[in-house]
Coordinates of C-alpha atoms in Angstrom, one line a residue:
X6 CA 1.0 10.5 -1.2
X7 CA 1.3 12.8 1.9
X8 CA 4.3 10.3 4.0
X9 CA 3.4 11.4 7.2
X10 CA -0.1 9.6 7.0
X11 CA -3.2 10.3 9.1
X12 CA -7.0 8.7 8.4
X13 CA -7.0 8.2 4.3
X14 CA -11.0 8.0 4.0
X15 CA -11.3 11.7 3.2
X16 CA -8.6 11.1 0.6
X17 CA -9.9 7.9 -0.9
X18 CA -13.3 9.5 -1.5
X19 CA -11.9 12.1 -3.7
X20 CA -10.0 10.0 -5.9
X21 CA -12.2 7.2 -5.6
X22 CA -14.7 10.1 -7.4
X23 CA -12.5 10.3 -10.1
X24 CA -12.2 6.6 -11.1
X25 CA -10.6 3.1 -9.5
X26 CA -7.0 4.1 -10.6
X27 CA -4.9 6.9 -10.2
X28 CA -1.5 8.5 -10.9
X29 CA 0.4 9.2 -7.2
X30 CA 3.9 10.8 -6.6
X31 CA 5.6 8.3 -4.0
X32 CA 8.6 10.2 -1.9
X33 CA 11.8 11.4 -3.1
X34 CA 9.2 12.5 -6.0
X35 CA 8.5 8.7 -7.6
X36 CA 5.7 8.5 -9.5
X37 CA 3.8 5.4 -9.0
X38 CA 0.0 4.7 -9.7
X39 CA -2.5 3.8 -6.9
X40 CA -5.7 1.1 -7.7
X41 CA -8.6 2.1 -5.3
X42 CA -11.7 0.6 -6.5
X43 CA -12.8 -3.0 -5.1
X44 CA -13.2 -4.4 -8.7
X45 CA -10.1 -2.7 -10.4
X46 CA -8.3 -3.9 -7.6
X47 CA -9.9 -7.4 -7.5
X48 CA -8.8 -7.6 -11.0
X49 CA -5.2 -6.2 -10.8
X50 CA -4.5 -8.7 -7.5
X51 CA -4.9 -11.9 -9.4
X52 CA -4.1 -10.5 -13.1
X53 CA -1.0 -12.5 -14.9
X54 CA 0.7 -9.8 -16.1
X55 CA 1.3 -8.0 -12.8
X56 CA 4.5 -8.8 -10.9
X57 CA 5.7 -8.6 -7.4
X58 CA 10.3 -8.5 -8.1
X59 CA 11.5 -5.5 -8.4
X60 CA 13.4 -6.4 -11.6
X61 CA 10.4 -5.4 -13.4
X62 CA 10.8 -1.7 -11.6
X63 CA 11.9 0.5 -14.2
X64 CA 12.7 3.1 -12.3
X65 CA 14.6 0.9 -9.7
X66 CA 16.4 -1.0 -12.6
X67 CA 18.0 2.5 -14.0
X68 CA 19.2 3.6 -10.7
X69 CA 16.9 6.2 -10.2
X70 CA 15.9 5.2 -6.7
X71 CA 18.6 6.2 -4.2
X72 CA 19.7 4.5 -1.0
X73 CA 17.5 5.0 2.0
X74 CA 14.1 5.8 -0.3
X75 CA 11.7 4.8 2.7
X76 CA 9.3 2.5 0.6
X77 CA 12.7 0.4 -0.8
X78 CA 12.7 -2.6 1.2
X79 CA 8.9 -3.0 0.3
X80 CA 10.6 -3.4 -3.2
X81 CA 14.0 -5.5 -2.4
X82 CA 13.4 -7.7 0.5
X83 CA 14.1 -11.2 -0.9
X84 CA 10.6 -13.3 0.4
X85 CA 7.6 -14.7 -0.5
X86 CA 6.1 -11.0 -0.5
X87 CA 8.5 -9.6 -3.7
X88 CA 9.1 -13.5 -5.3
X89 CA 6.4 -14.6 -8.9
X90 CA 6.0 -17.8 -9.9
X91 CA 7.7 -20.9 -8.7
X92 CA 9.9 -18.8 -6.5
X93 CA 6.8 -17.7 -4.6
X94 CA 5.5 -21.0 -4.6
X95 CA 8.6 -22.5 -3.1
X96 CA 9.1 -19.5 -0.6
X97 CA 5.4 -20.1 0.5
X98 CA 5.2 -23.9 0.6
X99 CA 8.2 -23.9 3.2
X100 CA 6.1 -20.7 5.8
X101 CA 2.6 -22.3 4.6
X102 CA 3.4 -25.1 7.2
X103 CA 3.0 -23.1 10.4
X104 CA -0.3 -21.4 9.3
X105 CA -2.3 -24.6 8.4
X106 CA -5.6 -24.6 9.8
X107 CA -4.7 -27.4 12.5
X108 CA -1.6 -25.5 13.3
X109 CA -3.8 -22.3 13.8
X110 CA -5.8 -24.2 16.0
X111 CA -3.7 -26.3 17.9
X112 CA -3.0 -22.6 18.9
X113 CA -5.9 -21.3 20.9
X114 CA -5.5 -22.5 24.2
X115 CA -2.2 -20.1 24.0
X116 CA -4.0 -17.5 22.6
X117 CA -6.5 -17.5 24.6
X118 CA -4.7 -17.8 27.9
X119 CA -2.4 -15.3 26.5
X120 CA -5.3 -12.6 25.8
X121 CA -6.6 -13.6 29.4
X122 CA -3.1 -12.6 31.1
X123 CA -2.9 -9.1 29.2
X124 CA -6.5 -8.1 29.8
X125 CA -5.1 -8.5 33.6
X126 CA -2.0 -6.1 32.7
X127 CA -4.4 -3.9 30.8
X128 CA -6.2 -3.7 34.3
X129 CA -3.5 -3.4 36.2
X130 CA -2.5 -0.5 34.1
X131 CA -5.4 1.5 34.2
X132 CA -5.9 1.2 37.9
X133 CA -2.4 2.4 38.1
X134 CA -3.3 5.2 35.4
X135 CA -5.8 6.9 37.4
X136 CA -8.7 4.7 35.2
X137 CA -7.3 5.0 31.7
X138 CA -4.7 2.9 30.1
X139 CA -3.4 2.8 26.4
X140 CA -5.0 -0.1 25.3
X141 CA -3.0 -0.3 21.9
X142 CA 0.5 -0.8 24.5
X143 CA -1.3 -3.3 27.0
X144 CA -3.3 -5.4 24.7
X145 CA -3.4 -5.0 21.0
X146 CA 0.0 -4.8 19.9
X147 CA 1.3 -7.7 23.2
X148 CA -1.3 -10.6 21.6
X149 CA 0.0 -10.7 18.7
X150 CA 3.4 -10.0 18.5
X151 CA 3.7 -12.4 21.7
X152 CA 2.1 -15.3 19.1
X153 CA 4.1 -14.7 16.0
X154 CA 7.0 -14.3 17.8
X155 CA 6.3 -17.6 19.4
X156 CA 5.1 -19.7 16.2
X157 CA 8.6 -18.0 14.7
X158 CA 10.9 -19.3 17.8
X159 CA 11.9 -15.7 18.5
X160 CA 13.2 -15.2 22.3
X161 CA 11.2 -12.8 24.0
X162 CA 14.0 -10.4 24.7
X163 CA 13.7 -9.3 20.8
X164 CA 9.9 -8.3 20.6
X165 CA 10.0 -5.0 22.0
X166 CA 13.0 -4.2 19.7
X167 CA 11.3 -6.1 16.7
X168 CA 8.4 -3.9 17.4
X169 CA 10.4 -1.1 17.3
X170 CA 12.0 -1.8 13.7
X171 CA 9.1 -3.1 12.3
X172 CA 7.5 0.3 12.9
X173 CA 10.6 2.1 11.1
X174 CA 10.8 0.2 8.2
X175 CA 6.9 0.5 7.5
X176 CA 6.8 4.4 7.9
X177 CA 6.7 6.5 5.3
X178 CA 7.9 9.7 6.7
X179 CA 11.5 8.9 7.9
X180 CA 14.7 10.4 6.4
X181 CA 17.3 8.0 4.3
X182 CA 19.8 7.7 7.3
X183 CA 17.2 6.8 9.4
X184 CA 15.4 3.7 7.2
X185 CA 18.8 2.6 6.8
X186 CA 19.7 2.0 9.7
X187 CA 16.9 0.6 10.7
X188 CA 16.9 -2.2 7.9
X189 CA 20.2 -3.0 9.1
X190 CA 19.6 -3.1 12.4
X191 CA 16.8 -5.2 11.8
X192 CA 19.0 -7.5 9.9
X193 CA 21.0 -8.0 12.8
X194 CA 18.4 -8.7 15.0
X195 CA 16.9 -11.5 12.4
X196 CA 20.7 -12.7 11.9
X197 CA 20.7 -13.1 15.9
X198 CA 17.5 -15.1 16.3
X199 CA 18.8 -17.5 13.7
X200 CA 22.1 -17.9 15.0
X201 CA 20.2 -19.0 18.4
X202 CA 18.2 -21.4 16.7
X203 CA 20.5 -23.0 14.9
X204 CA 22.6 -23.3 17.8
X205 CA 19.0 -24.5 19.8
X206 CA 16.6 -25.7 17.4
X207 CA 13.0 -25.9 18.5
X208 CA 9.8 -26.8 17.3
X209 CA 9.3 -23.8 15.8
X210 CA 8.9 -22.0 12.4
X211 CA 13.1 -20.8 12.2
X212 CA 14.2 -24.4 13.0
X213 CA 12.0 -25.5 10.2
X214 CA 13.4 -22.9 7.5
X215 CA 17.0 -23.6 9.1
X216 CA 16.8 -27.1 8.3
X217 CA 14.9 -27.1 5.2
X218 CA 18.5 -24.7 3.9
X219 CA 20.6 -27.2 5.3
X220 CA 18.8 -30.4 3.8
X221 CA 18.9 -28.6 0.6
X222 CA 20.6 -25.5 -0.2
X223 CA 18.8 -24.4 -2.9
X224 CA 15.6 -24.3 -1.0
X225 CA 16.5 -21.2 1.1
X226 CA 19.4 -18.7 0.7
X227 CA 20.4 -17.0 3.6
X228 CA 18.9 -13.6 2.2
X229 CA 15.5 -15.4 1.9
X230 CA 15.5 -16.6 5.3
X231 CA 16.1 -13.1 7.0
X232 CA 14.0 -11.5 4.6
X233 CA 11.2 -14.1 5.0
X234 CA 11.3 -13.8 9.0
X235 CA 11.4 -10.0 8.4
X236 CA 8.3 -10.2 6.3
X237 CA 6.8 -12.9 8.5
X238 CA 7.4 -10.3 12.2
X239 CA 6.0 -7.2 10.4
X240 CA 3.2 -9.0 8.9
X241 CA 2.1 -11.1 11.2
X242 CA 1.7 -8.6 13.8
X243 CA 1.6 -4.8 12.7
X244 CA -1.9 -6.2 10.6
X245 CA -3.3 -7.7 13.6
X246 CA -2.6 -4.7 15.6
X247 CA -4.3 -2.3 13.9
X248 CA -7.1 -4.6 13.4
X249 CA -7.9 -5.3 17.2
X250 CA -7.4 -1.4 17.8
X251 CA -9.1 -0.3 14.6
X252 CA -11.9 -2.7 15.7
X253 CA -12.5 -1.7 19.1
X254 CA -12.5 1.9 18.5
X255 CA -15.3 1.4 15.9
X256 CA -17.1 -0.5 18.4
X257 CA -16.5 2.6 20.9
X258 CA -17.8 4.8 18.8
X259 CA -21.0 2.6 17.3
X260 CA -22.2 1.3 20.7
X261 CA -25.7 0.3 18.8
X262 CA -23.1 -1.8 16.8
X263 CA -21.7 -3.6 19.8
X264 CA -24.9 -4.0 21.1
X265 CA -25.9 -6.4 18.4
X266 CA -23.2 -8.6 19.6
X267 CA -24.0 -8.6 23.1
X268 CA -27.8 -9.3 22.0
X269 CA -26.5 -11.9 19.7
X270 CA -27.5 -10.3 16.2
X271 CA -24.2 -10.5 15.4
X272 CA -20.7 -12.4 15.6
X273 CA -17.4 -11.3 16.6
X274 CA -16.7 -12.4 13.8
X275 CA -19.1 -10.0 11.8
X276 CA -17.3 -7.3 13.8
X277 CA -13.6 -8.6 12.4
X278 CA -14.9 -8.9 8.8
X279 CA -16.5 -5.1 8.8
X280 CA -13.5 -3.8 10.4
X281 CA -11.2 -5.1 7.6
X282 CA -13.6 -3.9 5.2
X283 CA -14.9 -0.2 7.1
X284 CA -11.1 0.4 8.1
X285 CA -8.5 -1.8 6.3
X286 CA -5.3 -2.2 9.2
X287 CA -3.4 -1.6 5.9
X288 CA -3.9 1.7 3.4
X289 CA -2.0 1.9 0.7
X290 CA 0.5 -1.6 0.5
X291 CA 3.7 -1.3 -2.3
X292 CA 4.3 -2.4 -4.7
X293 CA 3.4 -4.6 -7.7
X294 CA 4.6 -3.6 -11.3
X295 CA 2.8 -4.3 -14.7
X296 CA 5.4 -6.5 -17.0
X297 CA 3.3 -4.4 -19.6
X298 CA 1.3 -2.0 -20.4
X299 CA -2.1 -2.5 -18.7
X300 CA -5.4 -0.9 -19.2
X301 CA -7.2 -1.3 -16.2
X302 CA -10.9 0.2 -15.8
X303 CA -10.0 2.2 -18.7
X304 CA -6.5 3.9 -17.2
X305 CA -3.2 3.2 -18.5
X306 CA -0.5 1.9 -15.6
X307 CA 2.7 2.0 -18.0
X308 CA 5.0 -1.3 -17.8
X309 CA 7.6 -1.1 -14.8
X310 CA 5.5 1.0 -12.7
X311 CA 5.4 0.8 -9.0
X312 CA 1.6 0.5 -8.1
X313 CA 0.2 0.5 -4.3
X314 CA -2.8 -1.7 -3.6
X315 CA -5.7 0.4 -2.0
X316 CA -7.1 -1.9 0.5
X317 CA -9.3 1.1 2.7
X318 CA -10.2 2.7 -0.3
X319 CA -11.5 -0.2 -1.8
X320 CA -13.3 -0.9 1.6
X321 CA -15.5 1.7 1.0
X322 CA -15.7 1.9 -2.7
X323 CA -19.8 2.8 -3.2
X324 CA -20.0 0.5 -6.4
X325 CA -18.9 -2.4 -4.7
X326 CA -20.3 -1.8 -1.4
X327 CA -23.3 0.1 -1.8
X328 CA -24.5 4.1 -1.0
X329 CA -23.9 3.3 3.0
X330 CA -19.7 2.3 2.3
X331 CA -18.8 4.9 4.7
X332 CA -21.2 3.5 7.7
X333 CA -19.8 0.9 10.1
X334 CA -22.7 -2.0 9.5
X335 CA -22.8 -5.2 11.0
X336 CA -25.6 -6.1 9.3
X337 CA -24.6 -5.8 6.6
X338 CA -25.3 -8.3 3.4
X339 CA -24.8 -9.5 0.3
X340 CA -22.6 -7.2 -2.0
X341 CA -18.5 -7.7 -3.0
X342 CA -16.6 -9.3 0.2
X343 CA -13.6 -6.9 1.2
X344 CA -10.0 -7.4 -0.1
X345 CA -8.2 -6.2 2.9
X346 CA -6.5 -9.7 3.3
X347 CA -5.5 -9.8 -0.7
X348 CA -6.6 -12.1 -3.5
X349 CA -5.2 -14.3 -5.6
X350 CA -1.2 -16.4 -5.5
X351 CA -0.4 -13.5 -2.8
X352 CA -3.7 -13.8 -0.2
X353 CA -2.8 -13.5 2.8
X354 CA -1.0 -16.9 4.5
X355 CA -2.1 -15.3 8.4
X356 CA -5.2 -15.0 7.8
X357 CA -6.9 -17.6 9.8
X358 CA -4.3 -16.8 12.5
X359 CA -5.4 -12.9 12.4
X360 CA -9.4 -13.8 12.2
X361 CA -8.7 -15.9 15.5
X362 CA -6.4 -13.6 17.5
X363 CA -8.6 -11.2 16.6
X364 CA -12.0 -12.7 17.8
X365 CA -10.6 -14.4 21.3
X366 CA -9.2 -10.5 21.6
X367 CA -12.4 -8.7 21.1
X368 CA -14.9 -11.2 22.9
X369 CA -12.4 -11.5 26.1
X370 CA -11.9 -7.5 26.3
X371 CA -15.6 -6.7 26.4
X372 CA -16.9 -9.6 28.2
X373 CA -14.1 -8.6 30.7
X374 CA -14.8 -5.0 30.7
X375 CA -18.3 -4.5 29.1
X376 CA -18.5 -0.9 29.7
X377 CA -15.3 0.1 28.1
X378 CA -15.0 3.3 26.7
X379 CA -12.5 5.5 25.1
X380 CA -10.5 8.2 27.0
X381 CA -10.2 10.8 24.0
X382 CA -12.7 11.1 21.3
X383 CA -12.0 9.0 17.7
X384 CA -11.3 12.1 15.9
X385 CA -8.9 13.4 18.2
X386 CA -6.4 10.3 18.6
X387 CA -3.3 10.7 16.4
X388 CA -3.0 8.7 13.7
X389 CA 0.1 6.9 11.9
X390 CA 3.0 8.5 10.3
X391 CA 2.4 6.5 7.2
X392 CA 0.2 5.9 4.6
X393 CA 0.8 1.8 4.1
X394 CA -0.3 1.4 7.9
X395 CA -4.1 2.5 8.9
X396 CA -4.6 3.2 12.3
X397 CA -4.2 5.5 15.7
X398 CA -0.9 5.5 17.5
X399 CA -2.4 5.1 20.8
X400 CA -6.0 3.9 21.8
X401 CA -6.5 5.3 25.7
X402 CA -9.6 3.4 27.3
X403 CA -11.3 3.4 30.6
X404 CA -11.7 -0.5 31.0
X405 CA -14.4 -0.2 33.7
X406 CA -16.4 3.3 32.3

């Protein structure tokens, strides 16, 4: 896996040609296995003898991952995200109670208010930017770290820094110093926002975990509550990011696409469905491990092996999605529904959250500014330094053309 990143559709194709799963070398020379194609993976994401603790990580287990190995907290945070079983259940049931669907709804008047007070600062910007602002700054990455963070009870005062960390511990191409520090630092941070809490509890998502420890301390340790509002920060806002930015600049660059919206041949909805399936805000996510040896679409994954889950290559995986995979289609129908949100016990818990954010974002920003464009061409924006991430670093626009 090359750890600095960049668009992984050219990559995907080629292996994707050579079957639905495939030996990978992780950095610091792990090997690992990678499953690409929509059914293979469909079948690994829900299959009972696949497990998410790292105690079933041979290679983990014998010490043969060292300190600072930039995928390690993918493998050892303690939260719903590395937990089987009734541990995962219990983890779950206690976050599952700020993402109900009346919860996510009780919502929109924030989010959309919220959306409608950035597209102003995205305005601002640009006017102050001689026409062109970075839209991915202004308006992608603002919405929905503003409304996790909010839904969490985190003070405002840690976003940017959150941001910062969360970005760290999900690259792939950053020394061992470098992740560590930023693990701790973002353990601090977490430590911080739960120590205000406590001290102030609210009627948010912290207070909640806080006094579900405290009413019963075997409900949630201490590691499980920072590594649950870790999980919770990064997920619930570096996904929705790249989805909003991944989404527009499709639309930038398949105007006859947005112009089935605007004529009503399509939803914004249609438009956040094919971007999770055309270009998956996550590549490559780590890890799961077989507790045997499993044949999968004929290959071998040997027991204890670290296995990424190929959300954009399965996106466009020809047998599930037909000849056209690679196109951006809102018109699409019929065929295998995309797994860029998961499947099975570990589906995604934000996902009506991210499907809203997402829609109030894209049907505000171009009813607002209908003759957006982007300032750079697609191909020439720079992409992530990371291969479990999927999208451009910055997204320059011209609001008004």
């Amino acid at each position: 896996m090359d750890p600095s990143g960049g668009c992984p559709h050219a990559a995907n194709a080629r292996l994707l040609s050579r079957g639905s799963v495939a030996p990978v070398v992780l950095p610091g020379d792990v090997e690992g296995m990678a499953v690409l194609g929509h059914d293979a993976l469909r079948e690994f994401l829900a299959h009972p003898d696949v497990a998410k603790d790292a105690r079933h990580f041979t290679a983990l287990q014998a010490g043969g991952i060292a300190d600072g190995w930039p995928l390690k907290t993918f493998a050892t945070v303690q939260g719903m995200t590395t937990a089987d079983g009734a541990d995962h259940r219990r983890l779950r049931s206690l976050v599952s109670k700020a993402f109900t669907a009346r919860r996510v709804e009780e919502l929109r008047p924030r989010i959309e208010a919220l959306t409608a007070s950035l597209l102003d600062g995205l305005d601002r910007a640009a006017t102050a930017g001689d026409g062109v602002a970075d839209l991915r700054t202004h308006f992608a990455l603002p919405l929905p770290m503003g409304v996790i963070c909010e839904l969490l009870g985190v003070d405002a005062e840690y976003q940017d820094r959150l941001h910062h960390l969360s970005n760290r511990i999900v690259a792939t191409d950053i020394g061992p110093a470098e992740a560590m520090a930023a693990n701790r630092e973002m353990v601090e941070v977490l430590s911080a926002v739960a120590a205000a809490r406590t001290e102030s509890p609210g009627d948010d998502l912290v207070s909640a975990l806080i006094a579900a420890r405290e009413a019963d301390g075997d409900r949630l340790g201490p590691h499980e509550l920072i590594g649950t509002l870790m999980l919770t920060i990064i997920a619930g806002h570096e996904t929705t990011l790249n989805l909003i930015t991944n989404a527009v600049r499709a639309l930038c660059t398949h105007r006859d696409q947005l112009a089935l919206v605007r004529s009503g041949e399509a939803s914004w909805a249609d438009v956040v469905e094919e971007t999770l399936r055309w270009d998956s805000p996550v590549s490559y996510f780590p890890f799961r491990y077989p507790t045997r040896d499993l044949t999968l679409d004929g290959t071998v994954i040997p027991k204890g092996t670290p296995v990424l889950a190929g959300y954009s290559a399965a996106g466009r995986d020809k047998g599930a999605h037909g000849p056209d995979a690679d196109r951006f289609d809102l018109a699409r129908h019929g065929g295998a529904r995309h797994l860029s949100l998961g499947h099975g016990a570990h589906y995604c818990l934000g996902a009506p959250l991210a499907r809203m954010e997402s829609t109030a974002a894209l049907s505000q920003l171009f009813e607002r500014f209908p003759d957006l464009e982007l300032a750079v061409p697609g191909e020439e924006l720079p992409r992530h330094a990371s291969f479990v991430g999927n999208s451009v670093q910055a997204l320059p626009v011209r609001p008004h053309g």
